[in-house]
PDB file of C-alpha atoms in Angstrom:
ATOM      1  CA  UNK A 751     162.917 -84.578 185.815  1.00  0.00           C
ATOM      2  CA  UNK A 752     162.994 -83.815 182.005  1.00  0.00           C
ATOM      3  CA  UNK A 753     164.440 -85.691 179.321  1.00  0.00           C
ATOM      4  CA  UNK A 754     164.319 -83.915 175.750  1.00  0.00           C
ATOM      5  CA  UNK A 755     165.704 -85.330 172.406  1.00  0.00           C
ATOM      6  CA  UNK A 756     168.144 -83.651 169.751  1.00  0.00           C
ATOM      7  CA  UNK A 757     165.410 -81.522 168.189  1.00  0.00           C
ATOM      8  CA  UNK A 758     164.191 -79.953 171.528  1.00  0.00           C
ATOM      9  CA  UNK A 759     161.229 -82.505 171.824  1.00  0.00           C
ATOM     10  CA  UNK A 760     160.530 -83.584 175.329  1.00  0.00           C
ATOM     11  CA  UNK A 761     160.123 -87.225 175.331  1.00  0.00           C
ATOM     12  CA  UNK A 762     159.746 -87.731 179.216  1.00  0.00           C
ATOM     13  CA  UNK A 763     158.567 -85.667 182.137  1.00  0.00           C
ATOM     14  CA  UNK A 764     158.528 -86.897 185.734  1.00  0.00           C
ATOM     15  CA  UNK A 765     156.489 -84.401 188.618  1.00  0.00           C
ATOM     16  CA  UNK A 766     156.103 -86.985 191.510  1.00  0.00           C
ATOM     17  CA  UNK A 767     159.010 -85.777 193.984  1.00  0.00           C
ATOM     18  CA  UNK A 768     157.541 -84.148 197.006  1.00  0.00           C
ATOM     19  CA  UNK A 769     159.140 -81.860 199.157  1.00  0.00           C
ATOM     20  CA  UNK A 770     163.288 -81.416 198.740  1.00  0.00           C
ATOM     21  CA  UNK A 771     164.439 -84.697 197.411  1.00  0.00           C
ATOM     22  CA  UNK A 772     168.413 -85.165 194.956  1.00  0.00           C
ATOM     23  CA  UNK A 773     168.196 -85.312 191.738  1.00  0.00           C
ATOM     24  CA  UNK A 774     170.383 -88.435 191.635  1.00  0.00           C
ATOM     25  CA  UNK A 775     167.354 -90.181 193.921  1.00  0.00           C
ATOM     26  CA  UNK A 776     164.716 -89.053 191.620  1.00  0.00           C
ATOM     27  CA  UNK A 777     166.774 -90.715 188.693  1.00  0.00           C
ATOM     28  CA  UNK A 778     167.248 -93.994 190.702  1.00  0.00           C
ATOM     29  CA  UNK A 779     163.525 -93.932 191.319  1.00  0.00           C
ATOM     30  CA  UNK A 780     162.702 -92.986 187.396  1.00  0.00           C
ATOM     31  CA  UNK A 781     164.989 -95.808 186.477  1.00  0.00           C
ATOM     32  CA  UNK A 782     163.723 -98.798 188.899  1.00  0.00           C
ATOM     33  CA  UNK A 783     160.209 -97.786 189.328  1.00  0.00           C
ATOM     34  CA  UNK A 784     158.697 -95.763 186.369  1.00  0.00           C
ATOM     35  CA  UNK A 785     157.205 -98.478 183.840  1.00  0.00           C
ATOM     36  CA  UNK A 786     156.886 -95.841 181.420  1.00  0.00           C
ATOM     37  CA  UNK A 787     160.444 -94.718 181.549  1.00  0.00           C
ATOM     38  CA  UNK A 788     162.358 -96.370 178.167  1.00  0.00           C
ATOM     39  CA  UNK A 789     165.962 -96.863 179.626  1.00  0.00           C
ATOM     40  CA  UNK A 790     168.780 -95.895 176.563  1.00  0.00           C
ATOM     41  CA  UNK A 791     169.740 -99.294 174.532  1.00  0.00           C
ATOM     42  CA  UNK A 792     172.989-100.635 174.940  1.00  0.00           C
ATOM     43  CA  UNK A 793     175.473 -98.131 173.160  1.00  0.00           C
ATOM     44  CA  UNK A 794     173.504 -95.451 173.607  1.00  0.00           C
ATOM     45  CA  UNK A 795     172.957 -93.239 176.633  1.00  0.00           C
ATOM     46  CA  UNK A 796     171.124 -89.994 177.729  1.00  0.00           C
ATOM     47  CA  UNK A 797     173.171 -86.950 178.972  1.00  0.00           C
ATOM     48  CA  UNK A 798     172.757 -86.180 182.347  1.00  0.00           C
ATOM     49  CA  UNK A 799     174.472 -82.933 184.592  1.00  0.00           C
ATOM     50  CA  UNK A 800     177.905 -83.325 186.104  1.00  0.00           C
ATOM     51  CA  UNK A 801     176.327 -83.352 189.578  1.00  0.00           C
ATOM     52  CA  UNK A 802     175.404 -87.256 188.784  1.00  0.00           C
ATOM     53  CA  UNK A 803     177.514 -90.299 188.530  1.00  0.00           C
ATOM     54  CA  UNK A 804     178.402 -91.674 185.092  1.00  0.00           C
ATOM     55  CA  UNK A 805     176.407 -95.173 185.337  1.00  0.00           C
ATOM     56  CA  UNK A 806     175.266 -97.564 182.096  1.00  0.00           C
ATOM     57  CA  UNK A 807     173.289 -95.813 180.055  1.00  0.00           C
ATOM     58  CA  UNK A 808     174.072 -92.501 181.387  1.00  0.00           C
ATOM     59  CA  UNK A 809     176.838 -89.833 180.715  1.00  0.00           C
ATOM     60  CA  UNK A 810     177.922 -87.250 182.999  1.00  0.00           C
ATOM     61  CA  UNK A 811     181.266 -85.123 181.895  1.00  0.00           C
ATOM     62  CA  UNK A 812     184.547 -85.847 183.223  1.00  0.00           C
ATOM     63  CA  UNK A 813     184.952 -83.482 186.164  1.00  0.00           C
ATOM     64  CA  UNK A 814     188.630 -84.713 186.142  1.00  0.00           C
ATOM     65  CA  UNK A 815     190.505 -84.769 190.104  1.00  0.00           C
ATOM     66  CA  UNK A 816     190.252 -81.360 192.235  1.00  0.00           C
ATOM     67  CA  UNK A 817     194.303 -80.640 191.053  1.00  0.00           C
ATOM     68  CA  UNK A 818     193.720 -81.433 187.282  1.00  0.00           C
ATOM     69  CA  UNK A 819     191.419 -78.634 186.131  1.00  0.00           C
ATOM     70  CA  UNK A 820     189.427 -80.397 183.574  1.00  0.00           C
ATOM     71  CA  UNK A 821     186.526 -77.964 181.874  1.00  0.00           C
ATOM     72  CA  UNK A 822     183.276 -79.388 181.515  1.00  0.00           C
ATOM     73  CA  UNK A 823     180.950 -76.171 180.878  1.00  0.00           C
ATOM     74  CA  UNK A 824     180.751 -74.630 177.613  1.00  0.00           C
ATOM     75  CA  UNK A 825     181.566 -70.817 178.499  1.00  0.00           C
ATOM     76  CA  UNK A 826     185.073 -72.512 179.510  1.00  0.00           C
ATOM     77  CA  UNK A 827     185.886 -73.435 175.832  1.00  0.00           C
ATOM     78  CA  UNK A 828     185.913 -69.968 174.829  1.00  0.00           C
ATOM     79  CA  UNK A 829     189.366 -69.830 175.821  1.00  0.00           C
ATOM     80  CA  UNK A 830     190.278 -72.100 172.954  1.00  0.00           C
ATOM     81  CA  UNK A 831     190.103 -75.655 172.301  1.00  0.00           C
ATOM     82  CA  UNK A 832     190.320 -78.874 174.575  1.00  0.00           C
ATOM     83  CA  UNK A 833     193.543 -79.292 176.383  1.00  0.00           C
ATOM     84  CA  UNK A 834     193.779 -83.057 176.984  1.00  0.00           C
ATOM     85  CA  UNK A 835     192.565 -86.305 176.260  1.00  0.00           C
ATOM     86  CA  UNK A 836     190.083 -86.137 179.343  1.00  0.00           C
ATOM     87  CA  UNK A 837     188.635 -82.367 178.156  1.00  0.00           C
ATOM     88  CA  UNK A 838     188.005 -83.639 174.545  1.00  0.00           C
ATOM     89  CA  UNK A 839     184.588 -85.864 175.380  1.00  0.00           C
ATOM     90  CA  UNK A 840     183.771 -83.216 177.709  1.00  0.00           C
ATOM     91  CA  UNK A 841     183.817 -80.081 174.672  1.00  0.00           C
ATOM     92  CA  UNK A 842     181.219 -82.718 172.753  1.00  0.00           C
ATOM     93  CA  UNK A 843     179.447 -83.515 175.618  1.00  0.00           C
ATOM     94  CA  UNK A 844     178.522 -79.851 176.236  1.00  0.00           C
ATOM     95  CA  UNK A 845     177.908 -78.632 172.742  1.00  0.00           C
ATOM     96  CA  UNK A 846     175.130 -81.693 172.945  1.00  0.00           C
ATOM     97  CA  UNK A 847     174.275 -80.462 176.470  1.00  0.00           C
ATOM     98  CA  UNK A 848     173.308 -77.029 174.903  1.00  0.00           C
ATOM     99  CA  UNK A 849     170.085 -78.657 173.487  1.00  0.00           C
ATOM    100  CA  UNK A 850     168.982 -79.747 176.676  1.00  0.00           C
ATOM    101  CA  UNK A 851     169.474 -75.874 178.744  1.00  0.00           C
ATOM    102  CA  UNK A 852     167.933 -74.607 175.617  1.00  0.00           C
ATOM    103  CA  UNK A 853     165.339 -77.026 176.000  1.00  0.00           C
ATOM    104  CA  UNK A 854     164.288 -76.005 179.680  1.00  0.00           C
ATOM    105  CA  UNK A 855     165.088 -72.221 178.848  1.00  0.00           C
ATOM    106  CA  UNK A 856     168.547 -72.343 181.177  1.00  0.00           C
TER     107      UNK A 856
END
C-alpha cells in the first residue's frame, strides 16, 4: 500500500502483506496496527480506489446504484461534463486521483 501527496511525493509505503490478501484488509491493518501510519485530521481525508468503502478519513467516489450510471473514472468525462449532483464530487475526485496513477506509473 502507497500513499503519495499532491506533488507526487510518497509519504507512506506499507510491504508486509504476504501471500493474496484485499486491499481493504491491508488498509484496516495500516489503520489499527501501523504506529507509523499518520491517520488524515478531521476534515481532511486521503483518496482511496472505488473498490473500498467511503469510511472517516477516507474518500472513495460515488459508484452511484447498478441502474443509475454514475461515472467515476476520468476517461468517462470525456464525453462532457458531470451529469448530476452525485457525478460532480466524483469529476474532482478523479482529476485529484490522476496524481496518485501518475504517482505509481498506472
Amino acid at each position: 500500500m502507497g500513499i503519495c501527496d499532491i506533488n507526487m511525493i510518497f509519504t507512506y509505503a506499507w510491504l508486509g502483506a504476504s501471500g493474496s490478501t484485499h486491499d481493504s484488509l491491508v488498509l484496516q491493518y495500516v489503520i489499527d496496527g501501523d504506529p507509523i501510519f499518520l491517520k488524515p485530521r478531521i476534515g481532511k481525508y486521503y483518496l482511496i480506489d472505488f473498490e473500498y468503502a467511503n469510511k472517516r478519513g477516507f474518500l472513495a467516489p460515488n459508484r452511484g446504484s447498478t441502474r443509475e450510471n454514475i461515472r467515476y473514472h476520468l476517461l468517462e468525462f470525456d464525453d462532457g461534463p458531470p451529469r448530476n449532483k452525485k457525478e460532480l464530487p466524483n469529476k474532482w475526485y478523479v482529476s485529484l486521483f490522476s496524481v496518485t496513477e501518475r504517482t505509481f506509473g498506472i
